[in-house]
XYZ file of N, CA and C in Angstrom:
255
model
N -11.564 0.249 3.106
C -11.393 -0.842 2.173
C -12.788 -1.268 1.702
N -13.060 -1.467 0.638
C -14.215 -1.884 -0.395
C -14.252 -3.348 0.368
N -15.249 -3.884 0.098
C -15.747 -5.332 0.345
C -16.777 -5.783 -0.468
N -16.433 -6.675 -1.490
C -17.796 -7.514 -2.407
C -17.299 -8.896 -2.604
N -18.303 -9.270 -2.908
C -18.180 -11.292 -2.734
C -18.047 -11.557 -3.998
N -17.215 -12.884 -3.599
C -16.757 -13.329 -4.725
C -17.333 -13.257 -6.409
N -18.717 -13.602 -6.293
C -19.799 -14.047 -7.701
C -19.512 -12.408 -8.602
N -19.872 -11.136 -7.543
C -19.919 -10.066 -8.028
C -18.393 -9.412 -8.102
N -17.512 -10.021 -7.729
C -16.007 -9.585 -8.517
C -15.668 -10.152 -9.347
N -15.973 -11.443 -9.902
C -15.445 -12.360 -11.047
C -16.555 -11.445 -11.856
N -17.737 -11.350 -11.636
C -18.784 -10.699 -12.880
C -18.326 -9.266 -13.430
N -17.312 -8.562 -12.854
C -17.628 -7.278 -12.828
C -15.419 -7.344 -12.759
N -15.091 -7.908 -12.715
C -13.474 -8.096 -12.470
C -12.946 -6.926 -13.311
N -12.840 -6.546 -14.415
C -11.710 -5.227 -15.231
C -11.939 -3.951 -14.298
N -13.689 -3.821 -13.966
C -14.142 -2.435 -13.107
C -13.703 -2.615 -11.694
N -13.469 -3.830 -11.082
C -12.775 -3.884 -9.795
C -11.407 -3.267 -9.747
N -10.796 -3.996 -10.683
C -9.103 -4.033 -10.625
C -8.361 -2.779 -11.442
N -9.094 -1.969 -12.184
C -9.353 -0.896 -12.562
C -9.569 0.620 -11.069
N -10.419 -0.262 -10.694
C -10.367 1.004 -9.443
C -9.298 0.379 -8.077
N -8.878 -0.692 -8.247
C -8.185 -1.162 -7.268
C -6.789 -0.020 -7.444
N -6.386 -0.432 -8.492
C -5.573 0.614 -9.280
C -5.029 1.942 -9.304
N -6.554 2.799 -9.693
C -6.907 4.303 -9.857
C -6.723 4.591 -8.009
N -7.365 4.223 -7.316
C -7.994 4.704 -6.136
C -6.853 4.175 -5.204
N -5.521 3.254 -5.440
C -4.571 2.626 -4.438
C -5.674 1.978 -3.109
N -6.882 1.645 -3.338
C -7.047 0.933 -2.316
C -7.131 -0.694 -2.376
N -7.362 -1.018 -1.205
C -7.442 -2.911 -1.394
C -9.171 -2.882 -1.403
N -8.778 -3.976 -2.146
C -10.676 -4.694 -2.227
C -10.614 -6.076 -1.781
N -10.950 -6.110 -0.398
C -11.571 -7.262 0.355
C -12.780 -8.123 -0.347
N -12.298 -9.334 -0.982
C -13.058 -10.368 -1.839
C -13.657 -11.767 -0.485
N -14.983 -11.596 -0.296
C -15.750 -12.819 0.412
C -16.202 -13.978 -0.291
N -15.676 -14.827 0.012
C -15.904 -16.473 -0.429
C -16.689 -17.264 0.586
N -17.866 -17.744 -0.039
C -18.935 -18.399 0.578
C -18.166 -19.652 1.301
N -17.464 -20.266 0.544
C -16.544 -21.979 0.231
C -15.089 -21.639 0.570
N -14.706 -20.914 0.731
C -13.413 -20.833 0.713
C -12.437 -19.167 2.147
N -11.418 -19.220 1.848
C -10.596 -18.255 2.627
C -10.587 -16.716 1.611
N -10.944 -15.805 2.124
C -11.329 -14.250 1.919
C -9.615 -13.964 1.418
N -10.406 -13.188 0.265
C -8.963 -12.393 -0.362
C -8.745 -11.155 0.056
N -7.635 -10.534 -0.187
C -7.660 -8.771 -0.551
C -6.830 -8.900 -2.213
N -7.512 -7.841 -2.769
C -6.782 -7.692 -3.973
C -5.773 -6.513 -3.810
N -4.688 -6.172 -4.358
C -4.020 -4.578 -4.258
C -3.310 -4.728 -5.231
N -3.103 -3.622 -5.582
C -1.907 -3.527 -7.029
C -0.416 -3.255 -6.466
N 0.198 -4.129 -7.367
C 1.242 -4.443 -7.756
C 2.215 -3.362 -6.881
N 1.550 -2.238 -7.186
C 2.801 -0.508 -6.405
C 2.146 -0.720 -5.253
N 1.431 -0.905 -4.833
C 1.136 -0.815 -3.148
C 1.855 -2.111 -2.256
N 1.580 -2.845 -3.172
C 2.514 -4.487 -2.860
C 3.504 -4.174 -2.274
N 4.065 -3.290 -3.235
C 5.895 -3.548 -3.527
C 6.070 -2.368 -2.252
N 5.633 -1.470 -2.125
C 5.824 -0.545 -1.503
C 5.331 -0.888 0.222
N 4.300 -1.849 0.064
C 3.888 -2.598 1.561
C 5.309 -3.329 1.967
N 5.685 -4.249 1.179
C 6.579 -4.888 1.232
C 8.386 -4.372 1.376
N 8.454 -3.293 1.099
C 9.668 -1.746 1.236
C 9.495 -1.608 2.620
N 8.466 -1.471 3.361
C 7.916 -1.017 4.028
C 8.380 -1.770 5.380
N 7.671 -3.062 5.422
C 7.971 -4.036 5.756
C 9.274 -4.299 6.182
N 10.618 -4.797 5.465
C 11.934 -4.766 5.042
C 12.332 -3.223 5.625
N 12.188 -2.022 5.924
C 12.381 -1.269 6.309
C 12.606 -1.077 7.754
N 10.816 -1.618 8.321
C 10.336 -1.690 10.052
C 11.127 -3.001 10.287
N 11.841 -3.877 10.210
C 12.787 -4.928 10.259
C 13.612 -4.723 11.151
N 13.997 -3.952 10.883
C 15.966 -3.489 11.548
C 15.081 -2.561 12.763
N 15.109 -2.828 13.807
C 14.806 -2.269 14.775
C 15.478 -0.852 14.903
N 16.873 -0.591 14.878
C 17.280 0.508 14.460
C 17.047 1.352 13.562
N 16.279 1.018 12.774
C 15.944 1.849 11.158
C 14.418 2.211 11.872
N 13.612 1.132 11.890
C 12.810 1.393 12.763
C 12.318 2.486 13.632
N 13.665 2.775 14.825
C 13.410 4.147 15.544
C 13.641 5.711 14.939
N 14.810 5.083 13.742
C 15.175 6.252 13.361
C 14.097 6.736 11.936
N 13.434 6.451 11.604
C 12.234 6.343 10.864
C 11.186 6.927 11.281
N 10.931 6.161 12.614
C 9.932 7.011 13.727
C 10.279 8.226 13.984
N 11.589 8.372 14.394
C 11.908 9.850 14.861
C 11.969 11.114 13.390
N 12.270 10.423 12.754
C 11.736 11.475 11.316
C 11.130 11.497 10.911
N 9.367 10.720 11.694
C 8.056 10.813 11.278
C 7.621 11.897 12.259
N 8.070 11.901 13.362
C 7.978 12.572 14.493
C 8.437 14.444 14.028
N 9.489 14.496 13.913
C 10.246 15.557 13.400
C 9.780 16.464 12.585
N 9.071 15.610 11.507
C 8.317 16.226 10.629
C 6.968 16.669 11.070
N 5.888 15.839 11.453
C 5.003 16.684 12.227
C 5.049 17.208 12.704
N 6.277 17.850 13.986
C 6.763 19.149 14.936
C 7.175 20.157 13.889
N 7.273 19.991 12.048
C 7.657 21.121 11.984
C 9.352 21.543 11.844
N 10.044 20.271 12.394
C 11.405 20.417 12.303
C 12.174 20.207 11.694
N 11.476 19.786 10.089
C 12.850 18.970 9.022
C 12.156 20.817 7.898
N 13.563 20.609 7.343
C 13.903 21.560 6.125
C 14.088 20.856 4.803
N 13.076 21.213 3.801
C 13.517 20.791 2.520
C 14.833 21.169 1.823
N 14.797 19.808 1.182
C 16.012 20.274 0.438
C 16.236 19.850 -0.813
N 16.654 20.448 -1.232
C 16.630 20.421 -3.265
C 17.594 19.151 -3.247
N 17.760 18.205 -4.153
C 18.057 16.742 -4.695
C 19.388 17.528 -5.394
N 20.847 17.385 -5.679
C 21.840 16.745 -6.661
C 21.155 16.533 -8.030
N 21.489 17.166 -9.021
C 21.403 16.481 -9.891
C 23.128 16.523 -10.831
N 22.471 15.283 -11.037
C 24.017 14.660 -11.407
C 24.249 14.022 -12.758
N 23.706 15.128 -13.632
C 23.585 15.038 -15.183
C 24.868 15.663 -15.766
């Protein structure tokens, strides 16, 4: 994660939020006076927040894990999508 203080993100703000953007990372904003931001775009938000709402259900949870698991061993098979045109 990037880190610059406040004075030099308001001066420089389109080239921040521009690469906040391009690059999907967060940019950690320091305030002399105040409580520290992170900036992130909008798709990482929404998708933190999916995410989130997902790890919830303790049951979804394990079974999530175990098909994170599965897949690094090598044990899931692709499979072509329905299309339903």
């Amino acid at each position: 994660m990037e880190i610059t203080n406040y004075t030099t993100f308001r001066q420089s703000l389109k080239f921040y939020l521009d690469k906040v953007f391009s690059n999907h990372t967060p940019l950690f904003v320091t305030r002399a006076k105040g409580e520290d931001v992170v900036v992130m775009s909008k798709a990482d938000y929404d998708s933190m927040q999916e995410t989130f709402y997902l790890l919830k259900n303790p049951a979804n949870a394990v079974r999530l894990e175990k098909g994170l698991k599965d897949y690094e061993k090598g044990l899931t098979q692709k499979q072509e999508l329905i299309d339903n045109e």
